[in-house]
Short mmCIF file of C-alpha atoms and ligand atoms in Angstrom, two decimals:
data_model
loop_
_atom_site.label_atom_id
_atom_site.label_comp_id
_atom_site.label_asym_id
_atom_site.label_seq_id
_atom_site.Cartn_x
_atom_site.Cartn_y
_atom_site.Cartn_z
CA UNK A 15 6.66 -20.55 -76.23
CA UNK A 16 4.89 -22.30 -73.79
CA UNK A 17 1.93 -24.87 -74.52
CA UNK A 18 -1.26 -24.83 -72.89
CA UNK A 19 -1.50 -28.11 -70.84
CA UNK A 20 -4.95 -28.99 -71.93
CA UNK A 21 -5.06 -27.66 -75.84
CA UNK A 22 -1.51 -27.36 -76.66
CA UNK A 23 -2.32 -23.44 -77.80
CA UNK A 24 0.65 -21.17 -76.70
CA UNK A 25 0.23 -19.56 -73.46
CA UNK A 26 0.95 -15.46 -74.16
CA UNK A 27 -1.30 -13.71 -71.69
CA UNK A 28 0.38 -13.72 -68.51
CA UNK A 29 -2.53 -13.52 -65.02
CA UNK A 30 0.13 -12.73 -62.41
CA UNK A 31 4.06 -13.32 -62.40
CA UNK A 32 5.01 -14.12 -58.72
CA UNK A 33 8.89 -13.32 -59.49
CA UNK A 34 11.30 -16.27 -58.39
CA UNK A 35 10.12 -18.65 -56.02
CA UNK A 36 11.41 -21.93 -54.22
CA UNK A 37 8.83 -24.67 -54.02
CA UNK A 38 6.71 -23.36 -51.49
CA UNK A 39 6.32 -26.87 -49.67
CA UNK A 40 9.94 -27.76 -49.56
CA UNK A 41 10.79 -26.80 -45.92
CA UNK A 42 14.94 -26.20 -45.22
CA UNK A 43 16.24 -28.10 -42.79
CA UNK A 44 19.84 -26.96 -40.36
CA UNK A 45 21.96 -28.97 -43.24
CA UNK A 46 20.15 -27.07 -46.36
CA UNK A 47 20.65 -23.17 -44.43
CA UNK A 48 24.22 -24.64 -43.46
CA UNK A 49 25.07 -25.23 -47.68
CA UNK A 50 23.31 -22.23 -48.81
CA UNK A 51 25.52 -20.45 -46.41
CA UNK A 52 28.60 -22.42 -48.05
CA UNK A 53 27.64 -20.90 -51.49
CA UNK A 54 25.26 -23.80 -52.75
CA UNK A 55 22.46 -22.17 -54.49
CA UNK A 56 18.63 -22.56 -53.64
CA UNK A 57 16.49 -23.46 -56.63
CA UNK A 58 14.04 -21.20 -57.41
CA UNK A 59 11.80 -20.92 -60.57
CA UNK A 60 9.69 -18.00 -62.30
CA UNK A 61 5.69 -18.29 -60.98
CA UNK A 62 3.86 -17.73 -63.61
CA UNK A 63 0.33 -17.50 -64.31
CA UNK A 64 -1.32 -17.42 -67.92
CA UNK A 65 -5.04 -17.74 -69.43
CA UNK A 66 -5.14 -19.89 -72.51
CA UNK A 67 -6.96 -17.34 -74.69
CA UNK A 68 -8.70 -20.40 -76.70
CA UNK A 69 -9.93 -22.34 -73.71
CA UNK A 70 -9.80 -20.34 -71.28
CA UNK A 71 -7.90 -22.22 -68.71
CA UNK A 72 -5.82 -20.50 -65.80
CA UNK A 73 -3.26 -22.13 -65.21
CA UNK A 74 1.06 -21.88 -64.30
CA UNK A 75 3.65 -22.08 -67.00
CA UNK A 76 6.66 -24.53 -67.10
CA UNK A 77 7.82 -24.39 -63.22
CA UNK A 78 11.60 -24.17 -64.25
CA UNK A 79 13.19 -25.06 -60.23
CA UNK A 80 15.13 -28.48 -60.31
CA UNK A 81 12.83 -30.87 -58.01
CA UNK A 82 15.37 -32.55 -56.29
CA UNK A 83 18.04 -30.72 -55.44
CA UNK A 84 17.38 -31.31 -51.44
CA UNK A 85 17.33 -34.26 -50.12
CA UNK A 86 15.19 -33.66 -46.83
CA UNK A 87 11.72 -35.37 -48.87
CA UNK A 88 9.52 -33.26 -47.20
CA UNK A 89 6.43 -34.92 -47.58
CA UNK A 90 2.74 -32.98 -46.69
CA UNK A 91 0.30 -34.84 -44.76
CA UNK A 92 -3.21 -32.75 -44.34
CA UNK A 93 -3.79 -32.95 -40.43
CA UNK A 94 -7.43 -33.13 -39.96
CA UNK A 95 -8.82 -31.35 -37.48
CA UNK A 96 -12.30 -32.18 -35.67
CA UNK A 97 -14.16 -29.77 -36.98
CA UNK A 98 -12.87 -31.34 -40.65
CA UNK A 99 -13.78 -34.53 -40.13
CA UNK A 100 -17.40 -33.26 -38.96
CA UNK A 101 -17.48 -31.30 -42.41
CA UNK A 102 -16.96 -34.79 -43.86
CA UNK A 103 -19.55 -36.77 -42.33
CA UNK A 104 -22.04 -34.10 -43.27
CA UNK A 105 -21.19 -34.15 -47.02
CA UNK A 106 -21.35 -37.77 -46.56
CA UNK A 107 -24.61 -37.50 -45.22
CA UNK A 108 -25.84 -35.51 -48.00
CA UNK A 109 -24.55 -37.39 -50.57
CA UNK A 110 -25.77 -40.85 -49.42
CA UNK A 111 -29.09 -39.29 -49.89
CA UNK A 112 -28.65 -37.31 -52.54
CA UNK A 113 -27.45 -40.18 -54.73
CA UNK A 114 -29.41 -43.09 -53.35
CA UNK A 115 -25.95 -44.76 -52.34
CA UNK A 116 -26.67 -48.30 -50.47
CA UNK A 117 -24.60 -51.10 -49.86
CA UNK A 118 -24.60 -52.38 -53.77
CA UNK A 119 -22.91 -48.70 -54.43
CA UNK A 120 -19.73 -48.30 -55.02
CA UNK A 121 -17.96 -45.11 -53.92
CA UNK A 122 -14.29 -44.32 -54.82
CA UNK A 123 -12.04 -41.22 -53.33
CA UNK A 124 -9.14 -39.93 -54.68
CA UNK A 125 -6.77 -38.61 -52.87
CA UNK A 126 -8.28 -40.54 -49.63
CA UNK A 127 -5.18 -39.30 -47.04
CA UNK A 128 -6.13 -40.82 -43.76
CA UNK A 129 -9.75 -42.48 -45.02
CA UNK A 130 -10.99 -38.96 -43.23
CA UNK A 131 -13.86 -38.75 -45.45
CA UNK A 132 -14.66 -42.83 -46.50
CA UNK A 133 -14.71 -43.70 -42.95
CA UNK A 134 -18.02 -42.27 -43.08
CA UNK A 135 -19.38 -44.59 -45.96
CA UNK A 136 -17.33 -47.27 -44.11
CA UNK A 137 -19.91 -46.50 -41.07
CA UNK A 138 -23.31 -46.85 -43.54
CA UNK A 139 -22.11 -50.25 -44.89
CA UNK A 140 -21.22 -48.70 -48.50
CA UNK A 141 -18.45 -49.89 -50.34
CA UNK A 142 -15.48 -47.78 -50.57
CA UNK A 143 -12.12 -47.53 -52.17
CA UNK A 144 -9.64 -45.06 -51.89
CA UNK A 145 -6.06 -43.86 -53.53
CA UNK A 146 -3.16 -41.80 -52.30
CA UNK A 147 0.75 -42.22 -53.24
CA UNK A 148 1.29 -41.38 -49.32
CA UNK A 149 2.17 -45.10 -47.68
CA UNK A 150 1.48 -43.71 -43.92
CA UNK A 151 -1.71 -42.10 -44.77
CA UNK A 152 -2.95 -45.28 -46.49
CA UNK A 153 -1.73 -47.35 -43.63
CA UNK A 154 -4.09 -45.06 -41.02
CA UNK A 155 -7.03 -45.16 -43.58
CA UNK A 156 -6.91 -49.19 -43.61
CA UNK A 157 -6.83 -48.80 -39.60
CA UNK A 158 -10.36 -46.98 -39.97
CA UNK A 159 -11.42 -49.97 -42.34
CA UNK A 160 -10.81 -47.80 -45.88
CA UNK A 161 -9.24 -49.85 -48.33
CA UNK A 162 -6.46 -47.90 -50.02
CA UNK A 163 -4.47 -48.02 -52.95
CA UNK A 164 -1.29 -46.14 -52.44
CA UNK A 165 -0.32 -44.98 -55.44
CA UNK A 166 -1.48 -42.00 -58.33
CA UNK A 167 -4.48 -42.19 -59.73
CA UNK A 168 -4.21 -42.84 -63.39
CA UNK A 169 -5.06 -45.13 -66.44
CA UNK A 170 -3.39 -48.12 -64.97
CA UNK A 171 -4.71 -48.14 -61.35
CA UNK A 172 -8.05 -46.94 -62.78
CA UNK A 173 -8.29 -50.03 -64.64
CA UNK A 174 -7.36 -51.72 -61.22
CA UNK A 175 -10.41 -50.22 -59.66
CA UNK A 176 -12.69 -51.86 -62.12
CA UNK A 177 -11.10 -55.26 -62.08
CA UNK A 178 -10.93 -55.68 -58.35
CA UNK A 179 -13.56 -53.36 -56.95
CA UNK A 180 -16.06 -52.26 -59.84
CA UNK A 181 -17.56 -49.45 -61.62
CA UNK A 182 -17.58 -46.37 -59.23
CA UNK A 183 -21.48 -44.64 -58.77
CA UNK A 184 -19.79 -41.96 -56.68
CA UNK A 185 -16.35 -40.78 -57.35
CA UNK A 186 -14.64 -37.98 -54.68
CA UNK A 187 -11.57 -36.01 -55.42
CA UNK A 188 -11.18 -33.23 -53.26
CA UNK A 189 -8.84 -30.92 -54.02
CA UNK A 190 -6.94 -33.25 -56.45
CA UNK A 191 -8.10 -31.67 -59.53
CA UNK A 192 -6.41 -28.51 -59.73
CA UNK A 193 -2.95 -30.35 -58.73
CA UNK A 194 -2.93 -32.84 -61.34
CA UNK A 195 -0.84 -31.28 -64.19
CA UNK A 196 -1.87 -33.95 -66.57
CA UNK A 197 -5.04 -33.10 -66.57
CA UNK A 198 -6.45 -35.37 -70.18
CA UNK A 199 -4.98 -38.13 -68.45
CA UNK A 200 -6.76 -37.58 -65.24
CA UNK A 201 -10.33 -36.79 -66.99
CA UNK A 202 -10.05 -39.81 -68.97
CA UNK A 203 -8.74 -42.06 -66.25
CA UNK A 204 -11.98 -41.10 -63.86
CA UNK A 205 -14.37 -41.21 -66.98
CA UNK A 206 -12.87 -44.79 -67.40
CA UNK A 207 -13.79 -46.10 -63.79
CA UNK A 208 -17.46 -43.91 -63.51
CA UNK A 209 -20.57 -46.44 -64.19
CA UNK A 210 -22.97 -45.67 -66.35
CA UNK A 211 -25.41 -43.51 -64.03
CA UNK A 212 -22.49 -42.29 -61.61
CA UNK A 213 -21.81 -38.81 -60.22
CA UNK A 214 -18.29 -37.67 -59.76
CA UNK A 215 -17.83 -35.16 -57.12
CA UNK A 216 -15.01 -32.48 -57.25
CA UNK A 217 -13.44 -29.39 -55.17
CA UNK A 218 -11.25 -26.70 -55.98
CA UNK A 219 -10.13 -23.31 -55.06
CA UNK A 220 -12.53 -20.72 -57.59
CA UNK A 221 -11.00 -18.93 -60.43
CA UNK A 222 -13.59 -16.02 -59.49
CA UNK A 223 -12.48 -15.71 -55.47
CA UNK A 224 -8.75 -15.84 -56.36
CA UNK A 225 -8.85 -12.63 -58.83
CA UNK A 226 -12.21 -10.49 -57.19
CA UNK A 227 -9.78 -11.08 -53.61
CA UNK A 228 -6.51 -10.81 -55.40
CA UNK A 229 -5.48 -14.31 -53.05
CA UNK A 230 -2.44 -14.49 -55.56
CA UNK A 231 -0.64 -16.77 -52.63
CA UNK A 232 -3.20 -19.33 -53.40
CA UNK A 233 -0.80 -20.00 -56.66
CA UNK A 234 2.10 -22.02 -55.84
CA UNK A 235 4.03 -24.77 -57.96
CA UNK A 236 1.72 -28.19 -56.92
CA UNK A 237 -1.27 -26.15 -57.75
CA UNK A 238 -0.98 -26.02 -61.60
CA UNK A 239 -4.82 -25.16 -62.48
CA UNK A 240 -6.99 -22.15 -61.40
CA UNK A 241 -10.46 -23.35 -62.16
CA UNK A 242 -13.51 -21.65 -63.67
CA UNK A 243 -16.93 -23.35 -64.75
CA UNK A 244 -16.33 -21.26 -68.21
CA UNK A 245 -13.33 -23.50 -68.84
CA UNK A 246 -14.68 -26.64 -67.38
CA UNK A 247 -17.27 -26.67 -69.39
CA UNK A 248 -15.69 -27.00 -72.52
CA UNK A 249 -12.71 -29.19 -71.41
CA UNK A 250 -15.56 -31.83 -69.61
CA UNK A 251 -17.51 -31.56 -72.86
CA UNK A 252 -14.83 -33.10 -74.67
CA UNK A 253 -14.86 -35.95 -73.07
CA UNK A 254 -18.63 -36.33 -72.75
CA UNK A 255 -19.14 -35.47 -69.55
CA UNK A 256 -21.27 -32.53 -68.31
CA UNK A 257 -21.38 -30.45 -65.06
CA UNK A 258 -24.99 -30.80 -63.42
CA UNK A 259 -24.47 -28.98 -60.22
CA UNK A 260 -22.14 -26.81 -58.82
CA UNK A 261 -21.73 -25.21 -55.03
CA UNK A 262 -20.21 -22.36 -53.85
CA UNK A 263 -17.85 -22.80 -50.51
CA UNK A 264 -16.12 -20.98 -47.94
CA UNK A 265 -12.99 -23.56 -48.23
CA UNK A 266 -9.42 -21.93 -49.13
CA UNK A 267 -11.10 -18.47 -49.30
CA UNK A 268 -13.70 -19.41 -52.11
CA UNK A 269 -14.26 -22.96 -53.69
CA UNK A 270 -16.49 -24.97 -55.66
CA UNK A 271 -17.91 -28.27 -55.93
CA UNK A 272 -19.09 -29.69 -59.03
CA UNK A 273 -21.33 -32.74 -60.07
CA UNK A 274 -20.72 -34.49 -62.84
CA UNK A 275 -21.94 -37.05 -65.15
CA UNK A 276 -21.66 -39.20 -68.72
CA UNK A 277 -23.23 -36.77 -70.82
CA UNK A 278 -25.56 -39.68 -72.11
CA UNK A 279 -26.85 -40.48 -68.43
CA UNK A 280 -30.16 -37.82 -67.87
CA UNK A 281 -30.96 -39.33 -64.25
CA UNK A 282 -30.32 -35.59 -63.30
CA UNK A 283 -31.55 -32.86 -64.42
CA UNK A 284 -28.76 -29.59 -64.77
CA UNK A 285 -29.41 -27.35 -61.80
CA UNK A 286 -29.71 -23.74 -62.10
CA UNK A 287 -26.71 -23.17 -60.27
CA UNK A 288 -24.38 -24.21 -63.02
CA UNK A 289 -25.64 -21.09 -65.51
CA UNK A 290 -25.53 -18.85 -62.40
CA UNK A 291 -21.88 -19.77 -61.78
CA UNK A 292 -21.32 -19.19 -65.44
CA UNK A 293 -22.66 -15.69 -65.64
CA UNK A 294 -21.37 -14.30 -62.70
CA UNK A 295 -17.82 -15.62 -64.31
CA UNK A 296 -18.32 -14.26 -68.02
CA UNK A 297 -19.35 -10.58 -66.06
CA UNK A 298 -16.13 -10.77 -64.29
CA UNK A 299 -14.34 -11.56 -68.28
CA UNK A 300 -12.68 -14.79 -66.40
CA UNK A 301 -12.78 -15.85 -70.00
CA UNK A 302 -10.09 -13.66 -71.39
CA UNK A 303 -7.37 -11.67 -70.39
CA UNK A 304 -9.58 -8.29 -69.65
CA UNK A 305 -10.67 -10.07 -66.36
CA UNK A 306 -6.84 -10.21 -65.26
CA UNK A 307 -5.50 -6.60 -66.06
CA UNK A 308 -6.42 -5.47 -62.24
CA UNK A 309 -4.92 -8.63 -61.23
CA UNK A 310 -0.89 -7.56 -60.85
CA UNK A 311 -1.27 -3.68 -60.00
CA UNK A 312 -3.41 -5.27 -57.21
CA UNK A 313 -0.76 -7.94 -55.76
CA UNK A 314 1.57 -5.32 -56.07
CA UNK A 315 -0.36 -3.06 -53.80
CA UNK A 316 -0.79 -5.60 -51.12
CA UNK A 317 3.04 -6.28 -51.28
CA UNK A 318 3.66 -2.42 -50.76
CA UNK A 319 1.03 -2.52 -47.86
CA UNK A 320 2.50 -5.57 -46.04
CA UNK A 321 6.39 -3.68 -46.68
CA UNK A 322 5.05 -0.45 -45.33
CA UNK A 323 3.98 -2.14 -42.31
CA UNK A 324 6.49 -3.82 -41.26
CA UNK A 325 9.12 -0.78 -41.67
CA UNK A 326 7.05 1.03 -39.59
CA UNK A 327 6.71 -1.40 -36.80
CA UNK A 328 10.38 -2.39 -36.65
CA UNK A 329 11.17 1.45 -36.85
CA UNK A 330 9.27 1.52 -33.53
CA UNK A 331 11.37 -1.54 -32.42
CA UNK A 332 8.19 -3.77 -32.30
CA UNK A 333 8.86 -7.73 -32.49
CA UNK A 334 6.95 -9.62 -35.42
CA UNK A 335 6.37 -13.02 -35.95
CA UNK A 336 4.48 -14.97 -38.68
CA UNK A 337 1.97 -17.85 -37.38
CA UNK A 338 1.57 -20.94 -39.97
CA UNK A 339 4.09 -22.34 -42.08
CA UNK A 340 2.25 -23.78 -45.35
CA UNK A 341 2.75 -22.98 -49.18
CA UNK A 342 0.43 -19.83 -49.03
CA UNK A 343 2.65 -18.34 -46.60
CA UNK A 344 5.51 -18.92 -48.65
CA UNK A 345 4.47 -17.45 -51.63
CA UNK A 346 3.38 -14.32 -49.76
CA UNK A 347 7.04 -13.65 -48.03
CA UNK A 348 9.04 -14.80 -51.07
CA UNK A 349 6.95 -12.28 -53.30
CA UNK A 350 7.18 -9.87 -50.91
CA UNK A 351 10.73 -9.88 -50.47
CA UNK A 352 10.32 -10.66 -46.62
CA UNK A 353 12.90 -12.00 -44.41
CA UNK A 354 14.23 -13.64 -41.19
CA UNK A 355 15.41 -9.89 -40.60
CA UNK A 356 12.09 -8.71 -40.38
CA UNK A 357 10.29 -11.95 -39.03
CA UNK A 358 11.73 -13.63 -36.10
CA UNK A 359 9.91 -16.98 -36.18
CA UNK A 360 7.02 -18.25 -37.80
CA UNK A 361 5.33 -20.72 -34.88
CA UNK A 362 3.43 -24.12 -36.18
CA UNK A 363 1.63 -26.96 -34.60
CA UNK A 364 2.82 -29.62 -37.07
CA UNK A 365 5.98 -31.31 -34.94
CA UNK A 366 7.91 -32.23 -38.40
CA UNK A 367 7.86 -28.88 -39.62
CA UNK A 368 9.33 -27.05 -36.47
CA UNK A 369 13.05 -27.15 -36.56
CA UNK A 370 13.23 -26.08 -40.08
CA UNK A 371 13.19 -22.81 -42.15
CA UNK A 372 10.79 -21.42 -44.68
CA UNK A 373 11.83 -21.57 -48.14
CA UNK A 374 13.14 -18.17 -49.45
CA UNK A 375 13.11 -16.12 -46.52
CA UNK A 376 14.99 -18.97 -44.30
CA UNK A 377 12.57 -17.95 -41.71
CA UNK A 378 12.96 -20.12 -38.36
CA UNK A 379 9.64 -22.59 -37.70
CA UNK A 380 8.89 -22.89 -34.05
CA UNK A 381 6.53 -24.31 -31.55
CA UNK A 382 3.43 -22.28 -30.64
CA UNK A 383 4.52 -21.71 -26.85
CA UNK A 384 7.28 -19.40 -28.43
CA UNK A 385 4.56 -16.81 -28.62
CA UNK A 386 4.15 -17.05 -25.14
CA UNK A 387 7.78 -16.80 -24.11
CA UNK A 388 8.43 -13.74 -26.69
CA UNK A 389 5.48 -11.78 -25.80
CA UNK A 390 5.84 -10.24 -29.62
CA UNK A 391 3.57 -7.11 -30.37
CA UNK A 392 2.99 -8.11 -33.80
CA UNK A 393 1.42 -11.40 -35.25
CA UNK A 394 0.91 -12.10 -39.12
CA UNK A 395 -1.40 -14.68 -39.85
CA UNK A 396 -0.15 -16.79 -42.99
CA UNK A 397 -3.07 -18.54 -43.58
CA UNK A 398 -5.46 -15.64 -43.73
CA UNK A 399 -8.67 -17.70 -45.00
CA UNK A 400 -8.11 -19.10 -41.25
CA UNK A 401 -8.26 -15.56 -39.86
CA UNK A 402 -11.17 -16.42 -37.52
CA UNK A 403 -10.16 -19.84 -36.09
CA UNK A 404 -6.41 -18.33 -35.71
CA UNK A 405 -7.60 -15.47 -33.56
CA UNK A 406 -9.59 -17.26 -31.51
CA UNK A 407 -6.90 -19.28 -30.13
CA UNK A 408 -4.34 -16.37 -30.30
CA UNK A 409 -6.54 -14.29 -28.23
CA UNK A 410 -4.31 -14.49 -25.35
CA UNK A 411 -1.66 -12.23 -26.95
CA UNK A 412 -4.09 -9.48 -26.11
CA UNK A 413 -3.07 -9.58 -22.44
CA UNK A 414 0.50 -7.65 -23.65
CA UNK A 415 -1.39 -5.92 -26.72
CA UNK A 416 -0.25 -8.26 -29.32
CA UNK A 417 -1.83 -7.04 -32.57
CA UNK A 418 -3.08 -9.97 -35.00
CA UNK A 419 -2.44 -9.10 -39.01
CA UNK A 420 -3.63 -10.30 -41.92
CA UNK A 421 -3.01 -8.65 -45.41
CA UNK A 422 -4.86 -10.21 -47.92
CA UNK A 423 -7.29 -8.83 -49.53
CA UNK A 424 -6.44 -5.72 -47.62
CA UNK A 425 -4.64 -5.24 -44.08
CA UNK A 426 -6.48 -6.32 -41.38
CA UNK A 427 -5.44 -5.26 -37.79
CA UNK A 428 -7.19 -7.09 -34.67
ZN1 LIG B 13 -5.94 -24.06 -73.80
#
């Protein structure tokens, strides 16, 4: 039986089973299609979501694929866009001010990439420190003046950070949290590093917008946790730390960022916010397994949707292609059952990924001009939660009457 990764109760009420999947960010490349085609097997594992009926916490069960059975390291690097960074700078903004951060502050990020976020505090004079295990994303971040450790973040470079740097008034991890699967050790390594009247400041995809929009392609094997302010509560308060504000955003179809301090520090009073959060959660039952029954019937319905469709366009002889290849994407066509016999290509703007194939479905990765050159009449957006930005730029297809298609929650047709 499986053991809940934060209380070590056994894991029996199952959210969502996503069938077999590869590791949705482990891209193919020629060699890897080449030796499946010899008879060497792709490894694959059972995605599957439980609730921890004691405390609450949604998260995967043992990811059974072998890691490293290709050798093509296929490492992610976040490319920032403009409009990104800009989102950045204004949360810096805000938080400067927020917090009273001056130059005697110290401010810490985890997960820093590119120093795309403490460039900003870099600008106001504030001292900053930041810590990702990528080596070339560290090396840009020093270029923009961010110190960086490259490395995990844990007990040992935690305790580095206070010997060389200092207590941390402001520590940032965004979208770190839920892909940490040792999540005591994490907790207790920022707790260790957070002075006495400092704030941490976290993102993460919301328990609530994953289940009310059924976004069950938002679960993949790096993301191990599917938050809720119901859990978090309890699992902060055992290490003395309490929530004290939390925001509702638009990121990754529904997030939220949480504030949060040493229980013993009462600079700040708990907003509102946090109980609203709360109740909105315990009405949808996020804390048991009555809030998840919809939660399968429903991912199956959006699988028969996105099937239907596609027989009936290829019946018609219409040409499809897929547009962004990322983990969501994955999970969606390997769930789905979805091929490179009913997908030509999927195009991407990310130069290292084109020239490979999509995990599962083997589906080609191409430039963007190939939509051009193709002309195809049908377009599925991946990366639904960037519906908006997506179509925008695709608009041109309309000129042959390329149709742009989204399925999740429901199908979308523009
Ligand atoms: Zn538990």
């Amino acid at each position: 039986m499986m053991k809940c990764r934060f209380c070590k109760h056994s894991l029996e009420h199952v959210v969502v089973d996503l069938k077999n999947q590869p590791s949705a960010n482990c891209l193919l490349s020629v060699e890897d299609l080449i030796s499946l085609k010899q008879g060497k097997r792709e490894p694959k594992g059972r995605l599957t979501t439980y609730i921890c009926n004691n405390c609450s916490l949604v998260q995967l069960g043992n990811i059974t694929a072998p890691e490293d059975l290709f050798t093509n390291d296929y490492v992610y690097y976040s490319s920032f866009s403009h409009e990104w960074v800009e989102h950045a700078r204004v949360f810096v903004e805000k938080i400067i001010c927020k917090f009273s951060l001056t130059s005697k502050s110290r401010v810490l990020e985890i997960g820093s990439n590119d120093g795309y976020l403490l460039q900003h505090f870099v600008f106001h004079n504030i001292p900053c420190q930041g810590i990702d295990p990528a080596g070339q994303a560290a090396k840009a971040a020093e270029k923009k003046g961010v110190n960086t450790i490259v490395g995990f973040f844990d007990k040992t470079t935690s305790q580095e950070i206070i010997q060389q740097f200092g207590a941390c008034d402001l520590i940032v991890g965004n979208n770190v949290f839920a892909h940490v699967p040792k999540i005591r050790e994490f907790i207790n390594a920022i707790k260790l590093c957070l002075s006495e009247e400092g704030v941490i400041s976290l993102e993460f995809p919301h328990l609530a917008s994953l289940v009310e929009y059924t976004q069950f392609d938002t679960i993949y094997d790096e993301h191990y946790f599917y938050h809720s302010i119901i859990a978090l509560t309890k699992i902060f308060s055992e290490f003395s730390l309490k929530i004290i504000e939390v925001t509702e955003l638009p990121t990754h179809g529904g997030s939220l960022r949480i504030f949060l301090t040493h229980k013993a520090n009462n600079k700040y009073p708990i907003s509102r916010s946090v109980g609203h959060i709360l109740n909105k959660e315990l009405i949808m039952k996020l804390d048991r397994k009555e809030g998840f029954k919809e939660f399968q019937k429903k991912a199956a319905l959006i699988r028969q949707n996105a099937l239907n469709f596609i027989k009936e366009k290829k019946e018609k002889g219409h040409s499809i292609i897929g547009f962004g290849a990322a983990a969501k994407g994955n999970v969606f066509l390997n769930y789905c059952g979805i091929n490179s016999d009913d997908i030509k290509f999927v195009v991407d703007d990310t130069p290292a990924k084109q020239g490979n194939f999509l995990p599962g479905s083997h589906i080609p990765i191409v430039e963007v001009g190939a939509i051009q050159d193709l002309k195809p009449n049908i377009i599925i957006i991946l990366p639904w939660n960037f519906r908006e930005e997506i179509c925008q730029k695709l608009n041109f297809v309309k000129e042959w009457g390329g149709q742009l298609v989204t399925f999740i929650p429901e199908i979308k047709i523009s």
